[in-house]
Short mmCIF file of N, CA and C in Angstrom, two decimals:
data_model
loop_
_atom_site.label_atom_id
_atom_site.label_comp_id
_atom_site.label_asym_id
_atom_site.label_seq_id
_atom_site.Cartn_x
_atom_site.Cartn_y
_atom_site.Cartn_z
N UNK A 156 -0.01 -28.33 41.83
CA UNK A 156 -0.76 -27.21 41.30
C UNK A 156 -0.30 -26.86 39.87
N UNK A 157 0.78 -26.96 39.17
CA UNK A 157 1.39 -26.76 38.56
C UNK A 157 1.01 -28.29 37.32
N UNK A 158 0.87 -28.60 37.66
CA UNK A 158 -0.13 -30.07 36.85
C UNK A 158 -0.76 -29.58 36.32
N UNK A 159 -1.57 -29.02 37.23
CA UNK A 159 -3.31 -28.95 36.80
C UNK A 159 -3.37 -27.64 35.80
N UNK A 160 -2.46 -26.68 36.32
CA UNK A 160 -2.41 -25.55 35.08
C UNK A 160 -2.07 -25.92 33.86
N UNK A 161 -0.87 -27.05 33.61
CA UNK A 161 -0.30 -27.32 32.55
C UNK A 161 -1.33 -28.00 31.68
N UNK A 162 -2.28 -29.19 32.20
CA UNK A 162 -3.00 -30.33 31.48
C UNK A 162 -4.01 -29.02 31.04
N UNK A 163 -4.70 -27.77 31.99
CA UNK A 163 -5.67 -27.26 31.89
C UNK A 163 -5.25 -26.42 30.08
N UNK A 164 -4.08 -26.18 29.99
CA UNK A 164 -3.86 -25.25 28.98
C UNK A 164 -3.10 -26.28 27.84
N UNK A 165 -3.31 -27.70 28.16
CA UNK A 165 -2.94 -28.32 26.86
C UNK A 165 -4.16 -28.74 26.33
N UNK A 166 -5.27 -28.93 27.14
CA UNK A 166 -6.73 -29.14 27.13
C UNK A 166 -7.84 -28.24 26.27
N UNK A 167 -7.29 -26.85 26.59
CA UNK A 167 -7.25 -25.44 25.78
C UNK A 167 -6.94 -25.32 24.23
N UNK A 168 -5.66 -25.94 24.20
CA UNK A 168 -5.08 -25.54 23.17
C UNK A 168 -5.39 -26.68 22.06
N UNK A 169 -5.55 -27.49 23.19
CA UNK A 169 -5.95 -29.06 21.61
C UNK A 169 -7.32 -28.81 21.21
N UNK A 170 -8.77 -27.85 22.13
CA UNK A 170 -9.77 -27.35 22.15
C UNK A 170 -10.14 -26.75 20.70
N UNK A 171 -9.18 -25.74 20.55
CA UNK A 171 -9.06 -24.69 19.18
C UNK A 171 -8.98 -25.41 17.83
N UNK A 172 -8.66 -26.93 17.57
CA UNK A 172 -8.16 -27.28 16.29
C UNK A 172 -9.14 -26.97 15.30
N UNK A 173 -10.70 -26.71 15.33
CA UNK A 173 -11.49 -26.26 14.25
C UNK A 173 -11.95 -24.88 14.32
N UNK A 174 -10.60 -23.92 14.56
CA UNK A 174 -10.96 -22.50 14.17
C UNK A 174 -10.93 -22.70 12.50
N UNK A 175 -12.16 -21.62 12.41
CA UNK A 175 -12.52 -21.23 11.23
C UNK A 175 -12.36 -19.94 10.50
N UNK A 176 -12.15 -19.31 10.25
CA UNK A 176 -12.76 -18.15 10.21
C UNK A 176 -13.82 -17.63 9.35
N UNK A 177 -15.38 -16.93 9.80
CA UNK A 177 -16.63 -16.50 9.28
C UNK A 177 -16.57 -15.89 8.14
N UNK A 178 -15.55 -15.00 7.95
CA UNK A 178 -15.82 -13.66 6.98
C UNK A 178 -14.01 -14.05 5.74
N UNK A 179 -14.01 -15.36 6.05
CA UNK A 179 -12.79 -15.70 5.15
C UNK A 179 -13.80 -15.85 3.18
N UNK A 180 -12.93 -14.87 2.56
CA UNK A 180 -13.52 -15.18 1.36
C UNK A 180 -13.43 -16.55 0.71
N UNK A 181 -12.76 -17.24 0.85
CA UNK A 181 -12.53 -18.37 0.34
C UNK A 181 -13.82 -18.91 0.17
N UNK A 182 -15.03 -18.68 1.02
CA UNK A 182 -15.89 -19.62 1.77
C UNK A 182 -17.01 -19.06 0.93
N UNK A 183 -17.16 -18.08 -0.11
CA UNK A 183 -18.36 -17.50 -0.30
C UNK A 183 -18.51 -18.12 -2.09
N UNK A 184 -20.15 -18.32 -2.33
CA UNK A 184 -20.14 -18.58 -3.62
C UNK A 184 -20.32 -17.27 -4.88
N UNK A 185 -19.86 -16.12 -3.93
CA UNK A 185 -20.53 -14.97 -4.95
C UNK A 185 -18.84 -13.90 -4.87
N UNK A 186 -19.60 -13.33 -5.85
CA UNK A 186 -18.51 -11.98 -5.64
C UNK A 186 -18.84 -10.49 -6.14
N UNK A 187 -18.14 -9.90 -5.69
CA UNK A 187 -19.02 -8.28 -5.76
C UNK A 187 -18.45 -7.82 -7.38
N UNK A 188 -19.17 -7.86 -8.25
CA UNK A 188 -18.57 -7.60 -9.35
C UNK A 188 -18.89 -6.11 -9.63
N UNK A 189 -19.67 -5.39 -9.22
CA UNK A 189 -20.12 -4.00 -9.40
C UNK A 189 -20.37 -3.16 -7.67
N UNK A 190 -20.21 -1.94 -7.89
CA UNK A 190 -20.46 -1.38 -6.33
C UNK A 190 -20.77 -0.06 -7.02
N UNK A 191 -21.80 0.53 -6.94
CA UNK A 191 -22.71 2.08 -7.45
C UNK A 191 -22.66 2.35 -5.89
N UNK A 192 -22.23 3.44 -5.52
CA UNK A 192 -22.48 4.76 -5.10
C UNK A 192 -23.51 5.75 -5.14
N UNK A 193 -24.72 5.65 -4.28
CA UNK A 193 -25.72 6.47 -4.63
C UNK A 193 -25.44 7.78 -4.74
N UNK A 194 -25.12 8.25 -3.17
CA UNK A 194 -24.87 9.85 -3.04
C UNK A 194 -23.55 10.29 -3.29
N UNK A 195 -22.86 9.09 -3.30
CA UNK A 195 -21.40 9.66 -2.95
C UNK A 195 -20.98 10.14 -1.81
N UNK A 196 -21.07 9.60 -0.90
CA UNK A 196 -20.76 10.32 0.63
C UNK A 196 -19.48 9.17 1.13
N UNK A 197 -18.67 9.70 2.22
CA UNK A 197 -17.59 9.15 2.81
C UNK A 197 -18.73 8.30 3.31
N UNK A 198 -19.46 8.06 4.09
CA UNK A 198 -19.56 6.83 4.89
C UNK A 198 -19.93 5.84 3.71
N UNK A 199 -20.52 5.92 2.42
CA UNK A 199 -20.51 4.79 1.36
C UNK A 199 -19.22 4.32 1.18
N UNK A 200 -18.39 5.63 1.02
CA UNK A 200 -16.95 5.07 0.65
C UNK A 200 -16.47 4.06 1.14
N UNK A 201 -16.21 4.16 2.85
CA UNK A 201 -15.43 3.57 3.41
C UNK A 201 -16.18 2.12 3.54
N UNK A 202 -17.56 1.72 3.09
CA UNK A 202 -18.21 0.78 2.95
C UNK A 202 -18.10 -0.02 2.03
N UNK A 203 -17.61 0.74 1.10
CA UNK A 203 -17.21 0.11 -0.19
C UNK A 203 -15.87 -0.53 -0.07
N UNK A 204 -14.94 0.04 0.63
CA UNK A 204 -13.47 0.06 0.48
C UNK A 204 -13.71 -1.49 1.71
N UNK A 205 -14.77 -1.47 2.70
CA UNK A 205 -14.59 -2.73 3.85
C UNK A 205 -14.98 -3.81 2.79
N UNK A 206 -15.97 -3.65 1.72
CA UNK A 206 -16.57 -5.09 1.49
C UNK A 206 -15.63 -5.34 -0.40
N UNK A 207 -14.67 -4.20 -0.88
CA UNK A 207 -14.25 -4.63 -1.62
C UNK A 207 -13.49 -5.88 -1.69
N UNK A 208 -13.09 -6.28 -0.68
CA UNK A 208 -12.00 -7.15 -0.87
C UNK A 208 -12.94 -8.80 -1.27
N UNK A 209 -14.27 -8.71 -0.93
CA UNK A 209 -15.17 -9.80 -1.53
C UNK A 209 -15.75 -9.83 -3.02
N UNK A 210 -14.40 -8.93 -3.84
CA UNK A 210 -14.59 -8.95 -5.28
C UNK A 210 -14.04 -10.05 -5.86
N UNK A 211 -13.85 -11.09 -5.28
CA UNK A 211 -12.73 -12.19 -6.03
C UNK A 211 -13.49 -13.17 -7.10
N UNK A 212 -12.94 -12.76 -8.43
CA UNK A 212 -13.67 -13.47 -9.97
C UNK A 212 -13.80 -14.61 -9.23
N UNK A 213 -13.17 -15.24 -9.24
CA UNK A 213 -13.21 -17.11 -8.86
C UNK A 213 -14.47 -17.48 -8.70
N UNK A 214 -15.03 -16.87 -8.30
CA UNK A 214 -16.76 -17.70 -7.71
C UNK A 214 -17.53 -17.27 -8.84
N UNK A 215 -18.67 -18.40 -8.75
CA UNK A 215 -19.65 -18.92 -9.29
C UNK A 215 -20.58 -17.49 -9.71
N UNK A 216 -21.36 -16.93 -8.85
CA UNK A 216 -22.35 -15.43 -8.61
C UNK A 216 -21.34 -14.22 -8.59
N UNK A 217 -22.16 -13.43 -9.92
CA UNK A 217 -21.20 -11.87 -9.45
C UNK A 217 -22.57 -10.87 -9.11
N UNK A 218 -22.62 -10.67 -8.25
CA UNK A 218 -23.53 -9.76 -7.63
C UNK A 218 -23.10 -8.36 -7.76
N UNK A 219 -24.35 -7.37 -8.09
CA UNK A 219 -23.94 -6.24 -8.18
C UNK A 219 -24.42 -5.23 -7.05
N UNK A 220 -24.00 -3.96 -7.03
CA UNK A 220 -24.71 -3.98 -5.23
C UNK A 220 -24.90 -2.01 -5.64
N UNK A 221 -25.71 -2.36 -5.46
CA UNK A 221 -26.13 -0.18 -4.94
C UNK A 221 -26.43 0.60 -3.35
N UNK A 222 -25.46 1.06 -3.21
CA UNK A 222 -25.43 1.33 -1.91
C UNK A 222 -25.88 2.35 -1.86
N UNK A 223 -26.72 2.62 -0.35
CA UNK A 223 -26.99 4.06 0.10
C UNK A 223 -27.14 4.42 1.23
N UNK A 224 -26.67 5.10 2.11
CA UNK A 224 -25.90 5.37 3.32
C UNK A 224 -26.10 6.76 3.72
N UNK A 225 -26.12 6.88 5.03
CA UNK A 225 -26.67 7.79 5.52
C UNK A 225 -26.22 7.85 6.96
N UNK A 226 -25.62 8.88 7.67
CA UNK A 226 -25.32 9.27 8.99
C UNK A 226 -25.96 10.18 9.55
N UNK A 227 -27.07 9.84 11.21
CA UNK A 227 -27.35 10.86 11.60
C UNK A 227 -27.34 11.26 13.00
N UNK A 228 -26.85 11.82 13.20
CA UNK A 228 -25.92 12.46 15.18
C UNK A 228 -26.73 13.55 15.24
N UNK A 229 -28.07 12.53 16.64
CA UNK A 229 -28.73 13.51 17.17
C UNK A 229 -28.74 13.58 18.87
N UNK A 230 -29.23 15.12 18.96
CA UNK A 230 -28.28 14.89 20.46
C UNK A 230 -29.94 14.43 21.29
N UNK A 231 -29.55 14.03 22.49
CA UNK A 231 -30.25 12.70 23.09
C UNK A 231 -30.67 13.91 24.37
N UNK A 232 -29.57 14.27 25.45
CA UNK A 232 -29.79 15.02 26.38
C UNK A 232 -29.14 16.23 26.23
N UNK A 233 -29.80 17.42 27.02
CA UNK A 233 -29.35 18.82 27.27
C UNK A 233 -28.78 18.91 28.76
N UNK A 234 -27.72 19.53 29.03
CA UNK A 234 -27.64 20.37 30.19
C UNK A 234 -28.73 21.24 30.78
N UNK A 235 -28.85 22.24 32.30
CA UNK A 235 -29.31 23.00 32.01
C UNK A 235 -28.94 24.07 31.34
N UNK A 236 -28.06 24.65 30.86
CA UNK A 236 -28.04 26.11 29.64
C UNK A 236 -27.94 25.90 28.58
N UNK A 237 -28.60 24.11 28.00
CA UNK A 237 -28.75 23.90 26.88
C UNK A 237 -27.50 23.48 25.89
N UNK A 238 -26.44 22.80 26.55
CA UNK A 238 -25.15 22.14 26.15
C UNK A 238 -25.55 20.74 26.05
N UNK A 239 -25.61 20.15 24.69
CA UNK A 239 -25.02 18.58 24.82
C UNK A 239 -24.76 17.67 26.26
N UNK A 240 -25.34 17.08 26.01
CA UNK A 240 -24.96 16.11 27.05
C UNK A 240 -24.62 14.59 26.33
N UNK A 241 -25.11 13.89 25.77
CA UNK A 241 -25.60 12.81 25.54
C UNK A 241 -25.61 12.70 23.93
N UNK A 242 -25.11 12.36 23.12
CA UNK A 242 -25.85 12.19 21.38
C UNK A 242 -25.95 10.80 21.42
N UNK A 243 -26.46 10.58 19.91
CA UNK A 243 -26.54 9.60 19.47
C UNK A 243 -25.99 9.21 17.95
N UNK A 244 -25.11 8.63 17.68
CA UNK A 244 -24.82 8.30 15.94
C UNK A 244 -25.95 7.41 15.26
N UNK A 245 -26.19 7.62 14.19
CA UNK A 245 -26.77 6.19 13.21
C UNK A 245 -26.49 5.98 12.08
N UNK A 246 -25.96 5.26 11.72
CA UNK A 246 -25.56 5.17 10.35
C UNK A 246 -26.81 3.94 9.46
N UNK A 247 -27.38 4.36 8.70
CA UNK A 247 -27.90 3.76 7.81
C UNK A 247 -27.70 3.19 6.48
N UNK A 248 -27.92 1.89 6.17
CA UNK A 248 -27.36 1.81 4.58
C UNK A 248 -28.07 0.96 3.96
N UNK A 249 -28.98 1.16 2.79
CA UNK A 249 -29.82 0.61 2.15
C UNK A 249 -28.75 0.17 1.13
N UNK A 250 -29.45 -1.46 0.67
CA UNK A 250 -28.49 -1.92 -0.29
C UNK A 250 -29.66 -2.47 -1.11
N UNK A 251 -29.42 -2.50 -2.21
CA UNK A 251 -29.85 -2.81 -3.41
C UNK A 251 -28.92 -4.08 -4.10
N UNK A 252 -29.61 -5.36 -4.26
CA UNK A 252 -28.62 -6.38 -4.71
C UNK A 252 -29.42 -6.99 -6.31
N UNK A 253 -28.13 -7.40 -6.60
CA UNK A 253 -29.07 -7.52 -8.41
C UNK A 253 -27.77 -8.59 -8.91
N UNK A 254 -28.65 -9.65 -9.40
CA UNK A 254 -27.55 -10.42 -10.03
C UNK A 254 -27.95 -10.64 -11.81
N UNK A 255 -27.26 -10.47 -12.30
CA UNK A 255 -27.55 -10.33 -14.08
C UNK A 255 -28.54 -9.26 -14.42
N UNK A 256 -28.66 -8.23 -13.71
CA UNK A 256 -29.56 -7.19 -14.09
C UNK A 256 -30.81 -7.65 -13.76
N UNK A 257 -30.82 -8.16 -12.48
CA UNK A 257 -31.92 -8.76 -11.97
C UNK A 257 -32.15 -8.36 -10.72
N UNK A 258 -32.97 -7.52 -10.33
CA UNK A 258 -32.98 -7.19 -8.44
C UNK A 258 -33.35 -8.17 -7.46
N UNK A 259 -32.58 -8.88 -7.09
CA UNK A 259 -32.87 -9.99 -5.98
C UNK A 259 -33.05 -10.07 -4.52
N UNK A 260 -32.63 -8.58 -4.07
CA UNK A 260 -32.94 -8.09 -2.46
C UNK A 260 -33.00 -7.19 -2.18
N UNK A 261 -33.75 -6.40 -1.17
CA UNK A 261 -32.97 -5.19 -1.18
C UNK A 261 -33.47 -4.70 0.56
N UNK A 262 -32.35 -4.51 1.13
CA UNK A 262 -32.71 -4.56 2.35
C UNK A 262 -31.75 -3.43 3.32
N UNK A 263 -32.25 -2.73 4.34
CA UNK A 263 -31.52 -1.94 4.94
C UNK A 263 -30.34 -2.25 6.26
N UNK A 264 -29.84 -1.87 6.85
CA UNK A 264 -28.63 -2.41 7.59
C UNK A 264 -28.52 -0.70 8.77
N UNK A 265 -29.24 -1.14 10.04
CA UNK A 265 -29.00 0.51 10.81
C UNK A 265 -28.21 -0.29 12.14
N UNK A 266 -27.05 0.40 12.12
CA UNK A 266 -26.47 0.46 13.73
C UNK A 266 -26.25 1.62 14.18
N UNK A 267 -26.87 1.93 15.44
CA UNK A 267 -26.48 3.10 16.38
C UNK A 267 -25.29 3.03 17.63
N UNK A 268 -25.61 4.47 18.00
CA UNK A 268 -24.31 4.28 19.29
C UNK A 268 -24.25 5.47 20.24
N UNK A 269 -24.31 5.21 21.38
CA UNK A 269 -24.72 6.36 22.07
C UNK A 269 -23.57 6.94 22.93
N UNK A 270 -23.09 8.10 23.23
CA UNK A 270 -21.77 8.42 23.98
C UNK A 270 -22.11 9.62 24.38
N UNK A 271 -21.20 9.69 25.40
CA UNK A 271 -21.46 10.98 26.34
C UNK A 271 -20.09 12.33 25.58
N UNK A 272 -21.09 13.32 25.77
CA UNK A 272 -20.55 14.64 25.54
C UNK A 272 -18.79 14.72 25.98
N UNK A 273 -17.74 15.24 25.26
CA UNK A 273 -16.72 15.25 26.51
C UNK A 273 -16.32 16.99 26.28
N UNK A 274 -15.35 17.70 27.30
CA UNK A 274 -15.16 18.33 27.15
C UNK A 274 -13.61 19.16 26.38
N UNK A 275 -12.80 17.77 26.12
CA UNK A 275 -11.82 18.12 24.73
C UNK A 275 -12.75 17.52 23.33
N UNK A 276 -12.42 18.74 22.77
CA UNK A 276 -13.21 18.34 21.40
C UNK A 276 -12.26 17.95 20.58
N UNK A 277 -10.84 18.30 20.44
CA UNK A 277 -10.21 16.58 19.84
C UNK A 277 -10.92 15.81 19.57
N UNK A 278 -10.28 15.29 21.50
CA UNK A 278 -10.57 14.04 21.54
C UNK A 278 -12.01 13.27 21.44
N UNK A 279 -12.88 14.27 21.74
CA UNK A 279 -14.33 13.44 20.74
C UNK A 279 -14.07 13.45 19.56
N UNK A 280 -13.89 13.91 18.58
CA UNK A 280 -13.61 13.51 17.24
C UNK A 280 -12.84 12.38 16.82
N UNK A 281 -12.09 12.42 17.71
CA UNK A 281 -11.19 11.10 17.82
C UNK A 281 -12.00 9.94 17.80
N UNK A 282 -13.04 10.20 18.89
CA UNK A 282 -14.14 9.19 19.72
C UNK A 282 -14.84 8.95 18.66
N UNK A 283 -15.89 9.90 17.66
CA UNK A 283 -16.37 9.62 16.72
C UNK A 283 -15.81 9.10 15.86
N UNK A 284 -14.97 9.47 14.89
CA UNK A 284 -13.93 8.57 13.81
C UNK A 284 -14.01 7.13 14.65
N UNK A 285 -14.07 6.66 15.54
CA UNK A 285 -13.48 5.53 16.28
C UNK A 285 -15.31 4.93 16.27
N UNK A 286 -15.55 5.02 16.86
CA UNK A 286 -17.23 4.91 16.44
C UNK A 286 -17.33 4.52 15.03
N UNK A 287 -17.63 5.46 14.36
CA UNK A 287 -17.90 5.03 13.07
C UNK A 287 -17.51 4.61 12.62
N UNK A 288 -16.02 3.91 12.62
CA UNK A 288 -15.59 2.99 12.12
C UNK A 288 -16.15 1.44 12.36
N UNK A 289 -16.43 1.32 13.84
CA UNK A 289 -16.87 0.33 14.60
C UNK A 289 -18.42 -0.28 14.13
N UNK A 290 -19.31 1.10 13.77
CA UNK A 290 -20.34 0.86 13.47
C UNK A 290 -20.33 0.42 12.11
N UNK A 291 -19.32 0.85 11.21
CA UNK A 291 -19.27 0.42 9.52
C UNK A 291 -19.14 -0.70 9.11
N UNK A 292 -18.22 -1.24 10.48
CA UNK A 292 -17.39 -2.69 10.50
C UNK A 292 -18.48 -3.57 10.88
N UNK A 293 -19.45 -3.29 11.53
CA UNK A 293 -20.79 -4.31 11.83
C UNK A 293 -21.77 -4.29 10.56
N UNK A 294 -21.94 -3.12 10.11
CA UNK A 294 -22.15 -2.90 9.01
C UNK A 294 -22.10 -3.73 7.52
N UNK A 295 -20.47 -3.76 7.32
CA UNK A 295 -19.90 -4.52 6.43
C UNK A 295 -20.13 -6.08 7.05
N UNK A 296 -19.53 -6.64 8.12
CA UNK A 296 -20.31 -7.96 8.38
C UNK A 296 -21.77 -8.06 8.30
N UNK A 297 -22.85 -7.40 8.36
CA UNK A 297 -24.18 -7.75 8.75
C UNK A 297 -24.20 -8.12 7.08
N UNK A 298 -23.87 -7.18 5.96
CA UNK A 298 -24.16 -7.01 4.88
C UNK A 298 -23.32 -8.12 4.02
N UNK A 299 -22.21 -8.91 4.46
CA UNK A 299 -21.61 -9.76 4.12
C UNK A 299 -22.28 -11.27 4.49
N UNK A 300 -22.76 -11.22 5.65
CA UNK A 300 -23.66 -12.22 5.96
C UNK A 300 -25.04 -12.77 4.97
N UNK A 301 -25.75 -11.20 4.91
CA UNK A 301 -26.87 -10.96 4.12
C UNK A 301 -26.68 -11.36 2.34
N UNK A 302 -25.49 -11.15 2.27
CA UNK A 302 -24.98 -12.05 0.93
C UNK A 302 -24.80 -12.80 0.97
N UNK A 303 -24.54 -14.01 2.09
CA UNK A 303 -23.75 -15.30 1.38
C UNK A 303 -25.26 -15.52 2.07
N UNK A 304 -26.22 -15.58 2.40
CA UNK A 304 -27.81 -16.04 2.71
C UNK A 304 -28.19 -16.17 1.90
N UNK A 305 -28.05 -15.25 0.39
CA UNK A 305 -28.76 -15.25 -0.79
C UNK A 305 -28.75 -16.33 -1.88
#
């Protein structure tokens, strides 16, 4: 028995030799040479701060990018005396892409998320911060994808 586990997890491990990784910059022909801020709101921020690190001169395309972003938490179900039950988050973010002062895409990016009411309000805030991070982070990949397509 002890065979078969061993061959099974050398079988495994010789399996893995062409990990890659998707979102490695190395791999992209562009780079974010500009990032505008429409409204100025934290959820642009922290959008900016996920996809800065795909500013690297080295490449070929410097793309410039105008972001605009938008969060909206609406509640979904009521109790009966009219308490929350249920919301919903959405974060929205229209991007605007332009290479040499040239507009070349411009396309929106919405993920939602639905969670139940709790009754420490902490710890929902906790829950939200934790959320929206999650949703920014799909966010920043969908929109990192949507660039190296271009």
């Amino acid at each position: 028995m002890k065979k078969i586990v061993v061959i099974f997890f050398m079988f495994s491990l010789l399996g893995c030799s062409g990990y890659k990784p998707i979102f490695s910059s190395k791999n992209f022909d562009f780079y974010i040479k500009e990032i505008e801020n429409v409204n100025n709101d934290k959820i642009t921020r922290k959008l900016i701060k996920k996809v800065k690190s795909y500013s690297n001169e080295n490449q070929k395309r410097p793309l410039a990018l105008r972001i605009n972003s938008e969060k909206e938490e609406i509640v979904i179900s009521k109790d009966t005396k009219g308490n929350p039950l249920i919301f919903e988050i959405i974060l929205k973010s229209t991007i605007e892409v332009s290479y040499q002062n040239e507009e070349i895409s411009n396309f929106t990016l919405i993920e939602n998320f639905t969670y139940n009411n709790q009754s420490n309000k902490f710890e929902m805030s906790q829950y939200k911060k934790n959320v929206e991070n999650n949703l920014l982070n799909k966010i920043a990949e969908n929109l990192i994808l949507n660039l190296q397509s271009l």
